[in-house]
PDB file of C-alpha atoms and ligand atoms in Angstrom:
ATOM      1  CA  MET A   1       4.313 -24.824  -0.189  1.00 55.00           C
ATOM      2  CA  ASN A   2       3.513 -23.097   3.087  1.00 58.00           C
ATOM      3  CA  MET A   3       6.030 -20.394   4.022  1.00 64.00           C
ATOM      4  CA  SER A   4       5.895 -19.431   7.690  1.00 74.00           C
ATOM      5  CA  LEU A   5       5.996 -15.737   8.583  1.00 72.00           C
ATOM      6  CA  SER A   6       9.218 -16.330  10.499  1.00 78.00           C
ATOM      7  CA  ALA A   7      10.949 -17.188   7.215  1.00 89.00           C
ATOM      8  CA  LEU A   8      10.410 -13.621   6.035  1.00 94.00           C
ATOM      9  CA  PRO A   9      12.825 -10.754   6.747  1.00 96.00           C
ATOM     10  CA  HIS A  10      11.790  -8.618   9.705  1.00 96.00           C
ATOM     11  CA  LYS A  11      12.440  -4.855   9.821  1.00 96.00           C
ATOM     12  CA  VAL A  12      12.197  -2.689  12.921  1.00 98.00           C
ATOM     13  CA  ILE A  13      11.550   0.905  11.882  1.00 98.00           C
ATOM     14  CA  GLY A  14      11.568   4.171  13.821  1.00 98.00           C
ATOM     15  CA  VAL A  15       8.793   6.405  12.424  1.00 98.00           C
ATOM     16  CA  ALA A  16       8.322  10.132  13.061  1.00 98.00           C
ATOM     17  CA  VAL A  17       5.021  11.995  13.111  1.00 98.00           C
ATOM     18  CA  ILE A  18       6.520  15.489  12.943  1.00 98.00           C
ATOM     19  CA  TRP A  19       4.266  18.376  13.982  1.00 98.00           C
ATOM     20  CA  ASN A  20       4.888  22.035  13.217  1.00 97.00           C
ATOM     21  CA  LYS A  21       3.463  25.031  15.080  1.00 97.00           C
ATOM     22  CA  GLN A  22       0.569  25.265  12.600  1.00 96.00           C
ATOM     23  CA  GLY A  23      -0.609  21.758  13.585  1.00 95.00           C
ATOM     24  CA  GLN A  24       0.537  20.223  10.306  1.00 97.00           C
ATOM     25  CA  ILE A  25       2.325  16.875   9.880  1.00 98.00           C
ATOM     26  CA  LEU A  26       5.263  16.239   7.573  1.00 98.00           C
ATOM     27  CA  ILE A  27       4.864  13.407   5.045  1.00 98.00           C
ATOM     28  CA  ASP A  28       7.139  12.310   2.206  1.00 98.00           C
ATOM     29  CA  LYS A  29       6.674  10.383  -1.015  1.00 98.00           C
ATOM     30  CA  ARG A  30       8.935   7.342  -1.322  1.00 98.00           C
ATOM     31  CA  ARG A  31      11.059   6.995  -4.424  1.00 98.00           C
ATOM     32  CA  LYS A  32       9.489   4.970  -7.252  1.00 97.00           C
ATOM     33  CA  GLN A  33      11.605   1.804  -7.099  1.00 94.00           C
ATOM     34  CA  GLY A  34      10.925  -1.151  -4.821  1.00 87.00           C
ATOM     35  CA  MET A  35       8.003  -2.209  -2.645  1.00 88.00           C
ATOM     36  CA  HIS A  36       5.935   0.766  -1.518  1.00 95.00           C
ATOM     37  CA  GLY A  37       7.640   2.891  -4.175  1.00 97.00           C
ATOM     38  CA  GLY A  38       5.597   6.036  -4.785  1.00 98.00           C
ATOM     39  CA  PHE A  39       3.629   5.618  -1.542  1.00 98.00           C
ATOM     40  CA  TRP A  40       3.504   8.430   0.982  1.00 98.00           C
ATOM     41  CA  GLU A  41       4.891   7.755   4.464  1.00 98.00           C
ATOM     42  CA  PHE A  42       5.875   9.300   7.722  1.00 98.00           C
ATOM     43  CA  PRO A  43       9.659   9.626   7.508  1.00 98.00           C
ATOM     44  CA  GLY A  44      11.863   7.124   9.317  1.00 98.00           C
ATOM     45  CA  GLY A  45      13.948   4.025   8.832  1.00 98.00           C
ATOM     46  CA  LYS A  46      15.635   0.979  10.259  1.00 98.00           C
ATOM     47  CA  ILE A  47      16.861   0.930  13.818  1.00 98.00           C
ATOM     48  CA  GLU A  48      20.564   0.051  13.861  1.00 98.00           C
ATOM     49  CA  PRO A  49      22.037  -2.431  16.338  1.00 97.00           C
ATOM     50  CA  GLY A  50      22.464  -0.822  19.766  1.00 97.00           C
ATOM     51  CA  GLU A  51      20.526   2.293  18.779  1.00 98.00           C
ATOM     52  CA  THR A  52      17.583   3.632  20.790  1.00 98.00           C
ATOM     53  CA  ILE A  53      14.340   4.352  18.917  1.00 98.00           C
ATOM     54  CA  ALA A  54      14.679   8.082  19.631  1.00 98.00           C
ATOM     55  CA  ALA A  55      18.275   8.189  18.349  1.00 98.00           C
ATOM     56  CA  CYS A  56      17.234   6.275  15.220  1.00 98.00           C
ATOM     57  CA  ILE A  57      14.377   8.675  14.474  1.00 98.00           C
ATOM     58  CA  GLU A  58      16.555  11.760  15.016  1.00 98.00           C
ATOM     59  CA  ARG A  59      19.283  10.333  12.753  1.00 98.00           C
ATOM     60  CA  GLU A  60      16.904   9.208   9.990  1.00 98.00           C
ATOM     61  CA  ILE A  61      15.205  12.613   9.848  1.00 98.00           C
ATOM     62  CA  ILE A  62      18.543  14.396   9.459  1.00 98.00           C
ATOM     63  CA  GLU A  63      19.621  11.881   6.755  1.00 98.00           C
ATOM     64  CA  GLU A  64      16.338  11.889   4.826  1.00 98.00           C
ATOM     65  CA  LEU A  65      15.157  15.485   5.215  1.00 98.00           C
ATOM     66  CA  GLY A  66      18.029  17.524   6.649  1.00 98.00           C
ATOM     67  CA  ILE A  67      15.943  18.911   9.498  1.00 98.00           C
ATOM     68  CA  VAL A  68      16.246  18.879  13.268  1.00 98.00           C
ATOM     69  CA  ILE A  69      13.362  17.523  15.323  1.00 98.00           C
ATOM     70  CA  GLU A  70      12.698  16.734  18.949  1.00 98.00           C
ATOM     71  CA  VAL A  71      11.499  13.166  19.444  1.00 98.00           C
ATOM     72  CA  GLY A  72       8.560  13.005  21.865  1.00 98.00           C
ATOM     73  CA  ALA A  73       6.332  10.300  23.293  1.00 97.00           C
ATOM     74  CA  SER A  74       5.548   6.995  21.636  1.00 97.00           C
ATOM     75  CA  LEU A  75       2.231   7.095  19.765  1.00 96.00           C
ATOM     76  CA  MET A  76       2.052   3.363  19.089  1.00 97.00           C
ATOM     77  CA  THR A  77       3.942   0.253  18.039  1.00 98.00           C
ATOM     78  CA  ILE A  78       2.520  -1.643  15.068  1.00 97.00           C
ATOM     79  CA  GLU A  79       3.308  -5.138  13.865  1.00 97.00           C
ATOM     80  CA  HIS A  80       2.384  -5.683  10.239  1.00 97.00           C
ATOM     81  CA  ASN A  81       2.939  -8.566   7.829  1.00 96.00           C
ATOM     82  CA  TYR A  82       3.496  -7.630   4.226  1.00 96.00           C
ATOM     83  CA  THR A  83       3.807 -10.354   1.606  1.00 94.00           C
ATOM     84  CA  LYS A  84       7.613 -10.226   1.416  1.00 94.00           C
ATOM     85  CA  PHE A  85       8.617  -9.029   4.892  1.00 95.00           C
ATOM     86  CA  THR A  86       7.266  -8.190   8.311  1.00 96.00           C
ATOM     87  CA  VAL A  87       7.671  -4.831  10.065  1.00 97.00           C
ATOM     88  CA  THR A  88       7.514  -3.363  13.507  1.00 98.00           C
ATOM     89  CA  LEU A  89       6.804   0.362  13.272  1.00 98.00           C
ATOM     90  CA  CYS A  90       7.817   2.280  16.420  1.00 98.00           C
ATOM     91  CA  VAL A  91       5.892   5.519  15.923  1.00 98.00           C
ATOM     92  CA  HIS A  92       6.692   8.640  17.940  1.00 98.00           C
ATOM     93  CA  ASN A  93       5.165  12.086  17.973  1.00 98.00           C
ATOM     94  CA  CYS A  94       7.903  14.630  17.238  1.00 98.00           C
ATOM     95  CA  ARG A  95       8.261  18.399  17.182  1.00 98.00           C
ATOM     96  CA  TYR A  96       9.796  20.267  14.248  1.00 98.00           C
ATOM     97  CA  VAL A  97      12.725  22.383  15.460  1.00 98.00           C
ATOM     98  CA  SER A  98      14.747  23.812  12.546  1.00 98.00           C
ATOM     99  CA  GLY A  99      15.899  23.562   8.950  1.00 98.00           C
ATOM    100  CA  GLU A 100      14.154  23.561   5.571  1.00 98.00           C
ATOM    101  CA  PRO A 101      12.979  20.020   4.638  1.00 98.00           C
ATOM    102  CA  GLN A 102      14.895  18.724   1.595  1.00 98.00           C
ATOM    103  CA  THR A 103      14.153  15.745  -0.687  1.00 98.00           C
ATOM    104  CA  LEU A 104      17.475  14.043   0.125  1.00 98.00           C
ATOM    105  CA  GLU A 105      16.060  10.482  -0.084  1.00 97.00           C
ATOM    106  CA  CYS A 106      12.475  10.925  -1.274  1.00 97.00           C
ATOM    107  CA  ASP A 107      10.588  12.347  -4.262  1.00 98.00           C
ATOM    108  CA  GLU A 108       8.355  14.894  -2.522  1.00 98.00           C
ATOM    109  CA  ILE A 109       7.647  16.425   0.865  1.00 98.00           C
ATOM    110  CA  ARG A 110       4.432  18.037   2.155  1.00 98.00           C
ATOM    111  CA  TRP A 111       3.164  19.566   5.364  1.00 98.00           C
ATOM    112  CA  VAL A 112      -0.463  18.427   5.710  1.00 97.00           C
ATOM    113  CA  THR A 113      -3.315  18.646   8.177  1.00 96.00           C
ATOM    114  CA  LEU A 114      -4.982  15.523   9.633  1.00 96.00           C
ATOM    115  CA  ASP A 115      -7.950  16.137   7.320  1.00 95.00           C
ATOM    116  CA  GLU A 116      -5.716  16.169   4.261  1.00 97.00           C
ATOM    117  CA  LEU A 117      -4.093  12.764   4.999  1.00 96.00           C
ATOM    118  CA  ASP A 118      -6.906  10.950   3.106  1.00 94.00           C
ATOM    119  CA  GLN A 119      -5.707  12.471  -0.142  1.00 97.00           C
ATOM    120  CA  PHE A 120      -2.450  10.480  -0.035  1.00 98.00           C
ATOM    121  CA  THR A 121      -1.794   6.749  -0.462  1.00 98.00           C
ATOM    122  CA  PHE A 122       0.096   5.179   2.448  1.00 98.00           C
ATOM    123  CA  PRO A 123       1.257   1.585   3.055  1.00 98.00           C
ATOM    124  CA  LYS A 124      -1.392  -0.647   4.652  1.00 97.00           C
ATOM    125  CA  ALA A 125       0.154  -0.519   8.157  1.00 97.00           C
ATOM    126  CA  ASN A 126      -0.372   3.252   8.248  1.00 98.00           C
ATOM    127  CA  GLU A 127      -4.152   2.978   8.529  1.00 97.00           C
ATOM    128  CA  GLN A 128      -3.708   2.317  12.243  1.00 96.00           C
ATOM    129  CA  ILE A 129      -1.426   5.335  12.679  1.00 96.00           C
ATOM    130  CA  ILE A 130      -3.831   7.668  10.925  1.00 96.00           C
ATOM    131  CA  THR A 131      -6.795   6.342  12.915  1.00 95.00           C
ATOM    132  CA  ALA A 132      -4.879   6.888  16.164  1.00 94.00           C
ATOM    133  CA  LEU A 133      -3.892  10.429  15.177  1.00 95.00           C
ATOM    134  CA  ARG A 134      -7.516  11.240  14.333  1.00 93.00           C
ATOM    135  CA  LYS A 135      -8.746   9.909  17.665  1.00 90.00           C
ATOM    136  CA  ASN A 136      -5.856  11.650  19.377  1.00 77.00           C
ATOM    137  CA  LEU A 137      -5.196   8.347  21.112  1.00 48.00           C
ATOM    138  CA  THR A 138      -2.008   7.265  22.796  1.00 46.00           C
ATOM    139  CA  VAL A 139      -1.628   3.498  22.491  1.00 44.00           C
ATOM    140  CA  ASN A 140       1.163   1.468  24.150  1.00 41.00           C
TER     141      ASN A 140
HETATM  142  N1  8DG B   1       9.441   5.196   7.191  1.00 74.81           N
HETATM  143  C1  8DG B   1       8.278   4.564   7.110  1.00 74.81           C
HETATM  144  N2  8DG B   1       8.243   3.241   6.768  1.00 74.81           N
HETATM  145  C2  8DG B   1       7.035   2.669   6.694  1.00 74.81           C
HETATM  146  C3  8DG B   1       5.834   3.376   6.975  1.00 74.81           C
HETATM  147  N3  8DG B   1       4.792   2.511   6.827  1.00 74.81           N
HETATM  148  C4  8DG B   1       5.295   1.303   6.461  1.00 74.81           C
HETATM  149  O1  8DG B   1       4.664   0.287   6.248  1.00 74.81           O
HETATM  150  N4  8DG B   1       6.685   1.392   6.376  1.00 74.81           N
HETATM  151  C5  8DG B   1       7.535   0.291   5.978  1.00 74.81           C
HETATM  152  C6  8DG B   1       7.865   0.404   4.499  1.00 74.81           C
HETATM  153  C7  8DG B   1       9.350   0.138   4.396  1.00 74.81           C
HETATM  154  O2  8DG B   1       9.524  -1.151   3.889  1.00 74.81           O
HETATM  155  C8  8DG B   1       9.861   0.177   5.806  1.00 74.81           C
HETATM  156  C9  8DG B   1      10.791   1.372   6.002  1.00 74.81           C
HETATM  157  O3  8DG B   1      11.987   1.030   5.523  1.00 74.81           O
HETATM  158  P1  8DG B   1      13.116   2.070   5.117  1.00 74.81           P
HETATM  159  O4  8DG B   1      12.552   3.269   4.497  1.00 74.81           O
HETATM  160  O5  8DG B   1      14.064   2.271   6.202  1.00 74.81           O
HETATM  161  O6  8DG B   1      13.944   1.222   4.164  1.00 74.81           O
HETATM  162  P2  8DG B   1      13.503   0.238   3.002  1.00 74.81           P
HETATM  163  O7  8DG B   1      12.916  -0.979   3.596  1.00 74.81           O
HETATM  164  O8  8DG B   1      12.684   0.997   2.021  1.00 74.81           O
HETATM  165  O9  8DG B   1      14.891  -0.040   2.345  1.00 74.81           O
HETATM  166  P3  8DG B   1      15.934  -1.229   2.463  1.00 74.81           P
HETATM  167  O10 8DG B   1      17.087  -0.596   3.161  1.00 74.81           O
HETATM  168  O11 8DG B   1      15.332  -2.390   3.184  1.00 74.81           O
HETATM  169  O12 8DG B   1      16.223  -1.526   1.032  1.00 74.81           O
HETATM  170  O13 8DG B   1       8.745   0.300   6.681  1.00 74.81           O
HETATM  171  C10 8DG B   1       5.895   4.743   7.319  1.00 74.81           C
HETATM  172  O14 8DG B   1       4.917   5.450   7.551  1.00 74.81           O
HETATM  173  N5  8DG B   1       7.155   5.294   7.366  1.00 74.81           N
HETATM  174 MG1   MG B   2      13.274   5.468   5.267  1.00 74.81          MG
END
């Protein structure tokens, strides 16, 4: 039987590319269970009804990592179809402000350089984000 994409759940996610003063980016390793368990990601999560993207990203980063950031410009918006759901990733560049990152909702946290990103496994949709960061492009 042919399932249309529209039959799948759709998630709209605010995603933070958080830069520190050393030019490193913060990534976290998702917990083992579920789809994309054990993958590395840029922190973020679902946008709640009535919430702006910036407010979502700020809230998610406090909830997941316990740190304060400043949400900056949009880097890009990505639509991606996974087998069991579809996502819109609203990716913003952000600046680290304060606090020590804590593994409140993930297994591991690292500050990495752009060159080091290859050493980590990300979900498929992230290829576009990493390419854009490397090219220092601003899309959308
Ligand atoms: N935060 C984040 N999510 C990403 C990235 N790349 C990517 O494909 N995603 C996808 C994977 C997840 O299914 C989704 C983020 O969802 P989430 O962390 O808020 O929550 P979830 O879907 O794991 O949990 P649930 O509440 O639906 O059970 O977006 C990324 O770099 N960062
Ligand atoms: Mg999340």
